[in-house]
Amino acid sequence: MQPWKTFHSFANNARSPLCRPLKNKACCPLGSQPSFRSLNTKPTSALTLNKPTAPKPKHPKPAGTVKTDENELSNRQKFNRVEPSARVYEKLEKLGFGTLRQTKRFSIVRGKQKPVSEKDGPPDPEYSFPLLSFFAGAKTPASFPPESLVEIGFVGRSNVGKSSLINSLAESTVVRTSDKPGLTQQINFFSAGSLFHMVDMPGYGFAFVDDAERQQWRDLMENYAEKRTILKRLFVVIDARHGLKVADHDFLQMLDSKKVRFQIVLTKCDLQVLPILARRVMVVQESIRTYRHSVKDVLVVSSKTGSGINQMRKEILFLTGKLQPREFYKPKKEEVPQKRY
Ligand SMILES: Nc1nc2c(ncn2[C@@H]2O[C@H](COP(=O)(O)OP(=O)(O)OP(=O)(O)O)[C@@H](O)[C@H]2O)c(=O)[nH]1
Ligand SMILES: [Mg+2]
């Protein structure tokens, strides 16, 4: 005898609730073959089977909390609701991060943009840095080299692309990079000819080293940022895919409390599509507004494709006194000298 037949006759004889007529009669020659699902369920009385049960809330809210729609949104949903401005799109397009496709959003954004003829001046020339060379490494504040030329520092979480950014800016391969986080483990000083120094630092908030070492790196960077009088600006490098994390805010608060002037650089921007990148820029701009010592303009770069690198070179050359303000700031329309005939 077939096993299901045995079970069927047994269940019928025992008058078990399992032996209710089955829906799928077609597959059972006797018309009431028990399903294997029902075999695994506890036998329940006929009354309880039909009793309607109220759906249980997945995450019961504590009594007294009134939640608005906005509060209930996840961070991703909030991020997706951000409407980038026409100005941000324009900036990113100009830097070479793609163009907005002809969609509804395109027409809304383009509608707000000025016509091309009104846009400011001719494009920037191609800037370049002198040859980069390593001249000092420091694991303790005592081993910092003596202060000479002005310095530009690069900090950020591990693996965000600090070392790659220095290489890209100087068109060199002098700074060692790796796809594994935690390669740079000391403060490295590089000279750009006799113009200025670029300073590469270890990553903060790095999870794969022990607490003592992480704290040591952090103290070293804190000491450098606070005490180095020739430090012109600290570039805080942020991975554009992830934005500002808790470790970043923690570090920025420290910089702000020590009155260190810093500027955010979004890197790895080639890995993001234009609308997402534009939202990221908007969100980062908004979240640094509370820091008094931050530069409000966020730099957007890709060390891989070179987009935005020329703009950052220009910023550094201006900071280090190699560009005059009239070369750095675009003259406003009314300030443009009129041609005389
Ligand atoms: N696609 C892309 N990859 C990048 C970019 N910048 C850096 N990378 C890659 O990111 C990885 C980490 O780069 P690093 O420059 O070593 O990062 P870091 O911040 O110096 O890392 P630590 O020294 O460990 O703190 C490397 O594999 C780089 O090739 C970028 O703009 N685009
Ligand atoms: Mg590095």
Short mmCIF file of C-alpha atoms and ligand atoms in Angstrom, two decimals:
data_model
loop_
_atom_site.label_atom_id
_atom_site.label_comp_id
_atom_site.label_asym_id
_atom_site.label_seq_id
_atom_site.Cartn_x
_atom_site.Cartn_y
_atom_site.Cartn_z
CA MET A 1 0.00 0.00 0.00
CA GLN A 2 1.20 3.54 -0.76
CA PRO A 3 2.30 5.52 2.27
CA TRP A 4 -0.21 8.36 1.80
CA LYS A 5 -3.02 5.81 1.58
CA THR A 6 -1.94 4.31 4.91
CA PHE A 7 -1.91 7.73 6.53
CA HIS A 8 -5.26 8.63 5.03
CA SER A 9 -7.07 5.61 6.37
CA PHE A 10 -5.41 6.04 9.77
CA ALA A 11 -6.36 9.69 10.00
CA ASN A 12 -9.94 9.00 8.96
CA ASN A 13 -10.34 6.30 11.54
CA ALA A 14 -8.91 8.42 14.29
CA ARG A 15 -11.32 11.28 13.39
CA SER A 16 -8.44 13.66 13.63
CA PRO A 17 -8.88 17.35 12.64
CA LEU A 18 -6.01 16.68 10.22
CA CYS A 19 -8.39 14.77 8.04
CA ARG A 20 -10.49 17.69 6.88
CA PRO A 21 -11.34 17.54 3.16
CA LEU A 22 -8.47 18.89 1.13
CA LYS A 23 -8.71 21.67 -1.41
CA ASN A 24 -6.59 19.87 -3.96
CA LYS A 25 -8.84 16.89 -4.58
CA ALA A 26 -7.57 16.37 -8.09
CA CYS A 27 -4.23 15.00 -6.96
CA CYS A 28 -5.71 12.55 -4.45
CA PRO A 29 -7.60 9.55 -5.70
CA LEU A 30 -9.50 9.28 -2.44
CA GLY A 31 -10.45 12.93 -2.50
CA SER A 32 -8.87 13.90 0.82
CA GLN A 33 -5.12 13.42 0.83
CA PRO A 34 -3.52 15.25 3.74
CA SER A 35 -0.97 17.87 2.83
CA PHE A 36 2.55 17.57 4.22
CA ARG A 37 2.22 21.05 5.61
CA SER A 38 -0.65 20.03 7.79
CA LEU A 39 1.37 17.08 9.05
CA ASN A 40 3.83 19.43 10.67
CA THR A 41 1.24 21.61 12.37
CA LYS A 42 -0.10 20.95 15.83
CA PRO A 43 -3.54 19.39 15.88
CA THR A 44 -5.97 22.19 16.72
CA SER A 45 -9.67 22.13 17.32
CA ALA A 46 -12.06 23.06 14.49
CA LEU A 47 -13.18 26.12 16.43
CA THR A 48 -9.78 27.69 16.79
CA LEU A 49 -8.95 27.14 13.12
CA ASN A 50 -11.57 29.59 11.87
CA LYS A 51 -11.09 32.18 14.60
CA PRO A 52 -9.96 35.49 13.05
CA THR A 53 -6.73 36.75 14.61
CA ALA A 54 -5.70 40.40 14.73
CA PRO A 55 -2.37 41.02 12.92
CA LYS A 56 0.43 41.63 15.42
CA PRO A 57 2.48 44.80 14.91
CA LYS A 58 6.03 43.90 13.90
CA HIS A 59 7.70 46.52 16.10
CA PRO A 60 5.30 47.62 18.83
CA LYS A 61 5.74 51.34 19.49
CA PRO A 62 6.01 52.50 23.10
CA ALA A 63 2.86 54.24 24.27
CA GLY A 64 2.93 58.01 24.06
CA THR A 65 5.32 58.36 21.09
CA VAL A 66 3.82 60.28 18.22
CA LYS A 67 5.72 59.62 15.03
CA THR A 68 5.48 61.84 12.03
CA ASP A 69 5.90 60.49 8.49
CA GLU A 70 9.32 62.12 8.25
CA ASN A 71 10.54 60.38 11.42
CA GLU A 72 9.46 57.00 10.19
CA LEU A 73 11.54 57.19 7.02
CA SER A 74 14.78 55.25 6.89
CA ASN A 75 18.00 57.10 6.15
CA ARG A 76 17.96 55.74 2.61
CA GLN A 77 14.42 56.93 2.02
CA LYS A 78 15.33 60.36 3.36
CA PHE A 79 18.37 60.41 1.09
CA ASN A 80 16.27 59.50 -1.95
CA ARG A 81 13.88 62.36 -1.19
CA VAL A 82 16.64 64.99 -1.40
CA GLU A 83 16.10 67.24 -4.42
CA PRO A 84 19.51 68.43 -5.70
CA SER A 85 19.60 72.03 -6.82
CA ALA A 86 20.29 73.15 -10.37
CA ARG A 87 23.52 74.71 -9.13
CA VAL A 88 24.88 71.40 -7.83
CA TYR A 89 24.03 69.64 -11.09
CA GLU A 90 25.70 72.41 -13.02
CA LYS A 91 28.85 72.19 -10.87
CA LEU A 92 29.09 68.40 -11.25
CA GLU A 93 28.51 68.50 -14.99
CA LYS A 94 31.20 71.12 -15.33
CA LEU A 95 33.65 68.96 -13.38
CA GLY A 96 33.01 66.06 -15.75
CA PHE A 97 30.73 63.76 -13.74
CA GLY A 98 28.30 63.15 -16.60
CA THR A 99 25.18 64.90 -17.76
CA LEU A 100 21.59 64.67 -16.71
CA ARG A 101 19.52 62.59 -19.08
CA GLN A 102 16.44 64.04 -20.76
CA THR A 103 13.90 63.17 -18.07
CA LYS A 104 11.22 65.10 -16.22
CA ARG A 105 13.82 66.01 -13.62
CA PHE A 106 16.06 67.25 -16.44
CA SER A 107 13.47 69.74 -17.63
CA ILE A 108 12.75 70.93 -14.05
CA VAL A 109 16.42 71.47 -13.31
CA ARG A 110 17.28 72.88 -16.71
CA GLY A 111 14.38 75.26 -16.48
CA LYS A 112 16.09 76.94 -13.51
CA GLN A 113 19.52 77.16 -15.13
CA LYS A 114 20.87 80.26 -16.73
CA PRO A 115 21.48 80.13 -20.46
CA VAL A 116 25.05 79.24 -21.45
CA SER A 117 25.91 82.76 -22.60
CA GLU A 118 25.33 84.13 -19.07
CA LYS A 119 27.64 81.56 -17.43
CA ASP A 120 30.87 82.88 -16.04
CA GLY A 121 34.04 83.28 -18.06
CA PRO A 122 36.28 80.94 -20.03
CA PRO A 123 37.24 77.48 -18.63
CA ASP A 124 40.18 77.20 -16.20
CA PRO A 125 43.64 76.48 -17.59
CA GLU A 126 45.22 73.10 -16.76
CA TYR A 127 47.10 73.51 -13.45
CA SER A 128 50.00 71.28 -12.40
CA PHE A 129 52.16 70.67 -9.34
CA PRO A 130 55.93 70.34 -9.23
CA LEU A 131 57.54 66.91 -8.77
CA LEU A 132 56.50 65.20 -5.55
CA SER A 133 59.10 63.63 -3.24
CA PHE A 134 58.93 61.98 0.19
CA PHE A 135 61.07 63.65 2.84
CA ALA A 136 59.85 62.59 6.30
CA GLY A 137 57.67 60.13 8.18
CA ALA A 138 56.49 60.54 11.78
CA LYS A 139 55.03 58.05 14.24
CA THR A 140 55.27 60.43 17.19
CA PRO A 141 54.97 64.23 17.47
CA ALA A 142 58.67 64.37 18.37
CA SER A 143 59.60 63.15 14.89
CA PHE A 144 57.66 65.81 12.94
CA PRO A 145 60.08 67.63 10.60
CA PRO A 146 60.85 71.26 11.44
CA GLU A 147 58.34 73.74 10.09
CA SER A 148 59.35 75.32 6.77
CA LEU A 149 56.99 75.53 3.75
CA VAL A 150 53.21 75.71 4.16
CA GLU A 151 51.48 72.37 4.52
CA ILE A 152 48.25 70.88 3.18
CA GLY A 153 47.01 67.82 5.11
CA PHE A 154 44.86 64.88 4.02
CA VAL A 155 42.81 62.95 6.60
CA GLY A 156 39.84 60.62 6.45
CA ARG A 157 38.72 57.11 7.30
CA SER A 158 40.86 54.20 6.14
CA ASN A 159 40.71 53.31 2.48
CA VAL A 160 38.75 56.39 1.38
CA GLY A 161 41.54 57.27 -1.07
CA LYS A 162 43.74 59.87 0.68
CA SER A 163 47.04 58.60 -0.71
CA SER A 164 45.56 58.09 -4.20
CA LEU A 165 44.29 61.66 -4.15
CA ILE A 166 47.77 63.06 -3.42
CA ASN A 167 49.18 60.97 -6.28
CA SER A 168 46.48 62.15 -8.62
CA LEU A 169 46.95 65.82 -7.71
CA ALA A 170 50.68 65.63 -8.28
CA GLU A 171 50.45 63.18 -11.21
CA SER A 172 52.84 60.86 -9.41
CA THR A 173 53.07 57.35 -8.01
CA VAL A 174 55.29 58.26 -5.04
CA VAL A 175 52.61 57.71 -2.39
CA ARG A 176 51.87 54.05 -1.68
CA THR A 177 48.24 52.98 -2.04
CA SER A 178 46.42 49.72 -1.48
CA ASP A 179 42.93 48.29 -1.79
CA LYS A 180 43.31 46.96 1.77
CA PRO A 181 42.56 49.50 4.51
CA GLY A 182 45.28 50.57 6.92
CA LEU A 183 48.30 50.88 4.59
CA THR A 184 49.39 54.35 5.72
CA GLN A 185 50.40 53.93 9.36
CA GLN A 186 52.32 57.13 10.06
CA ILE A 187 52.22 60.78 9.00
CA ASN A 188 54.11 61.06 5.72
CA PHE A 189 55.47 64.39 4.47
CA PHE A 190 55.94 65.04 0.74
CA SER A 191 57.37 68.14 -0.83
CA ALA A 192 55.91 69.58 -4.05
CA GLY A 193 59.15 71.11 -5.35
CA SER A 194 59.86 74.22 -3.34
CA LEU A 195 56.23 75.37 -3.34
CA PHE A 196 54.53 73.57 -0.42
CA HIS A 197 54.27 70.26 1.44
CA MET A 198 51.51 67.67 1.21
CA VAL A 199 50.91 65.53 4.30
CA ASP A 200 49.36 62.06 4.09
CA MET A 201 47.90 60.64 7.31
CA PRO A 202 46.70 57.26 8.57
CA GLY A 203 42.97 56.57 8.54
CA TYR A 204 40.83 57.19 11.59
CA GLY A 205 38.03 54.91 12.78
CA PHE A 206 39.89 51.91 11.41
CA ALA A 207 38.40 48.70 12.84
CA PHE A 208 41.17 46.21 12.06
CA VAL A 209 43.87 47.51 14.37
CA ASP A 210 43.74 47.21 18.14
CA ASP A 211 42.32 50.02 20.28
CA ALA A 212 45.72 51.14 21.56
CA GLU A 213 47.11 51.65 18.05
CA ARG A 214 43.96 53.38 16.84
CA GLN A 215 44.13 55.77 19.78
CA GLN A 216 47.83 56.39 19.08
CA TRP A 217 47.10 57.38 15.43
CA ARG A 218 44.26 59.56 16.56
CA ASP A 219 46.42 61.36 19.16
CA LEU A 220 49.14 61.84 16.58
CA MET A 221 46.76 63.45 14.07
CA GLU A 222 45.11 65.55 16.76
CA ASN A 223 48.51 66.79 17.86
CA TYR A 224 49.54 67.57 14.29
CA ALA A 225 46.31 69.43 13.48
CA GLU A 226 46.42 71.48 16.65
CA LYS A 227 50.11 72.34 16.94
CA ARG A 228 51.33 72.68 13.36
CA THR A 229 51.28 76.41 12.75
CA ILE A 230 52.17 76.14 9.06
CA LEU A 231 49.18 73.88 8.34
CA LYS A 232 47.17 75.88 5.83
CA ARG A 233 44.20 73.56 5.43
CA LEU A 234 43.17 70.03 6.28
CA PHE A 235 41.30 68.19 3.53
CA VAL A 236 38.93 65.66 5.07
CA VAL A 237 38.50 62.95 2.45
CA ILE A 238 35.10 61.23 2.36
CA ASP A 239 34.05 58.29 0.20
CA ALA A 240 31.17 59.65 -1.92
CA ARG A 241 29.38 56.31 -1.73
CA HIS A 242 29.10 56.44 2.04
CA GLY A 243 29.02 60.10 3.04
CA LEU A 244 29.76 61.31 6.56
CA LYS A 245 29.76 58.56 9.20
CA VAL A 246 29.87 58.78 13.00
CA ALA A 247 33.69 58.53 13.01
CA ASP A 248 33.86 61.47 10.57
CA HIS A 249 31.59 63.68 12.67
CA ASP A 250 33.62 62.74 15.72
CA PHE A 251 36.82 63.87 13.99
CA LEU A 252 35.24 67.03 12.57
CA GLN A 253 34.01 68.03 16.02
CA MET A 254 37.54 67.66 17.34
CA LEU A 255 38.91 69.83 14.49
CA ASP A 256 36.22 72.43 15.05
CA SER A 257 36.93 72.59 18.78
CA LYS A 258 40.63 73.15 18.03
CA LYS A 259 39.81 75.82 15.42
CA VAL A 260 41.45 73.93 12.56
CA ARG A 261 40.25 75.05 9.14
CA PHE A 262 39.09 72.04 7.13
CA GLN A 263 37.39 71.29 3.83
CA ILE A 264 35.50 68.18 2.76
CA VAL A 265 36.60 66.35 -0.40
CA LEU A 266 34.25 63.72 -1.80
CA THR A 267 36.31 61.12 -3.59
CA LYS A 268 35.64 57.92 -5.60
CA CYS A 269 32.92 59.95 -7.33
CA ASP A 270 33.38 57.95 -10.55
CA LEU A 271 31.60 55.11 -8.73
CA GLN A 272 28.35 57.09 -8.38
CA VAL A 273 25.82 58.12 -11.00
CA LEU A 274 25.15 61.84 -11.33
CA PRO A 275 21.77 62.13 -9.51
CA ILE A 276 23.03 60.13 -6.50
CA LEU A 277 26.27 62.11 -6.43
CA ALA A 278 24.30 65.37 -6.54
CA ARG A 279 22.19 64.21 -3.57
CA ARG A 280 25.35 63.24 -1.68
CA VAL A 281 26.82 66.70 -2.24
CA MET A 282 23.60 68.32 -0.97
CA VAL A 283 23.48 66.12 2.15
CA VAL A 284 27.17 66.68 2.99
CA GLN A 285 26.87 70.44 2.46
CA GLU A 286 23.91 70.49 4.80
CA SER A 287 25.56 68.41 7.54
CA ILE A 288 28.74 70.53 7.73
CA ARG A 289 26.85 73.79 8.13
CA THR A 290 27.07 73.53 11.91
CA TYR A 291 30.90 73.42 11.91
CA ARG A 292 32.26 76.92 12.27
CA HIS A 293 35.71 76.15 10.85
CA SER A 294 34.61 74.21 7.79
CA VAL A 295 34.91 75.59 4.27
CA LYS A 296 31.33 75.50 3.00
CA ASP A 297 32.28 74.54 -0.56
CA VAL A 298 32.58 70.74 -0.92
CA LEU A 299 35.18 69.50 -3.43
CA VAL A 300 34.15 66.61 -5.66
CA VAL A 301 36.87 64.47 -7.26
CA SER A 302 37.81 61.14 -8.71
CA SER A 303 41.45 60.09 -8.47
CA LYS A 304 40.76 57.38 -11.00
CA THR A 305 39.30 59.44 -13.85
CA GLY A 306 40.82 62.80 -12.85
CA SER A 307 37.47 64.59 -12.74
CA GLY A 308 37.53 67.54 -10.34
CA ILE A 309 41.29 67.23 -9.80
CA ASN A 310 42.16 70.41 -11.70
CA GLN A 311 39.68 72.38 -9.57
CA MET A 312 41.30 71.02 -6.42
CA ARG A 313 44.78 71.89 -7.70
CA LYS A 314 43.57 75.42 -8.28
CA GLU A 315 42.24 75.58 -4.71
CA ILE A 316 45.58 74.37 -3.29
CA LEU A 317 47.64 76.75 -5.44
CA PHE A 318 45.49 79.63 -4.26
CA LEU A 319 45.81 78.54 -0.60
CA THR A 320 49.56 78.31 -0.80
CA GLY A 321 49.80 81.77 -2.34
CA LYS A 322 50.71 80.66 -5.85
CA LEU A 323 47.54 82.08 -7.42
CA GLN A 324 46.33 85.62 -7.00
CA PRO A 325 42.73 86.22 -5.90
CA ARG A 326 41.91 87.71 -9.30
CA GLU A 327 43.00 84.39 -10.88
CA PHE A 328 41.06 82.34 -8.34
CA TYR A 329 37.73 84.11 -8.07
CA LYS A 330 35.70 84.51 -11.23
CA PRO A 331 35.02 88.22 -11.78
CA LYS A 332 31.33 89.12 -11.56
CA LYS A 333 29.67 90.31 -14.73
CA GLU A 334 29.72 94.00 -13.83
CA GLU A 335 33.40 93.78 -12.76
CA VAL A 336 34.56 92.57 -16.18
CA PRO A 337 36.56 95.47 -17.65
CA GLN A 338 34.90 96.92 -20.72
CA LYS A 339 36.92 96.95 -23.92
CA ARG A 340 37.94 100.37 -25.03
CA TYR A 341 38.31 101.20 -28.68
N1 LIG B 1 37.29 54.01 -8.32
C1 LIG B 1 38.09 54.72 -7.53
N2 LIG B 1 38.93 54.10 -6.69
C2 LIG B 1 39.73 54.84 -5.90
C3 LIG B 1 39.70 56.26 -5.94
N3 LIG B 1 40.59 56.72 -5.03
C4 LIG B 1 41.15 55.64 -4.46
N4 LIG B 1 40.64 54.51 -4.98
C5 LIG B 1 40.99 53.14 -4.60
O1 LIG B 1 40.73 53.00 -3.21
C6 LIG B 1 41.69 52.15 -2.60
C7 LIG B 1 42.28 52.82 -1.39
O2 LIG B 1 43.08 53.90 -1.80
P1 LIG B 1 44.18 54.55 -0.85
O3 LIG B 1 44.62 55.80 -1.53
O4 LIG B 1 45.24 53.57 -0.49
O5 LIG B 1 43.32 54.88 0.44
P2 LIG B 1 43.82 55.54 1.81
O6 LIG B 1 42.71 56.41 2.28
O7 LIG B 1 45.15 56.16 1.66
O8 LIG B 1 43.88 54.25 2.75
P3 LIG B 1 44.74 54.06 4.09
O9 LIG B 1 46.15 54.47 3.83
O10 LIG B 1 44.61 52.61 4.36
O11 LIG B 1 44.07 54.87 5.15
C8 LIG B 1 42.71 51.82 -3.69
O12 LIG B 1 42.41 50.54 -4.19
C9 LIG B 1 42.48 52.87 -4.76
O13 LIG B 1 42.76 52.40 -6.06
C10 LIG B 1 38.79 56.89 -6.86
O14 LIG B 1 38.67 58.12 -6.97
N5 LIG B 1 38.02 56.07 -7.62
MG MG B 2 46.98 55.86 2.57
#
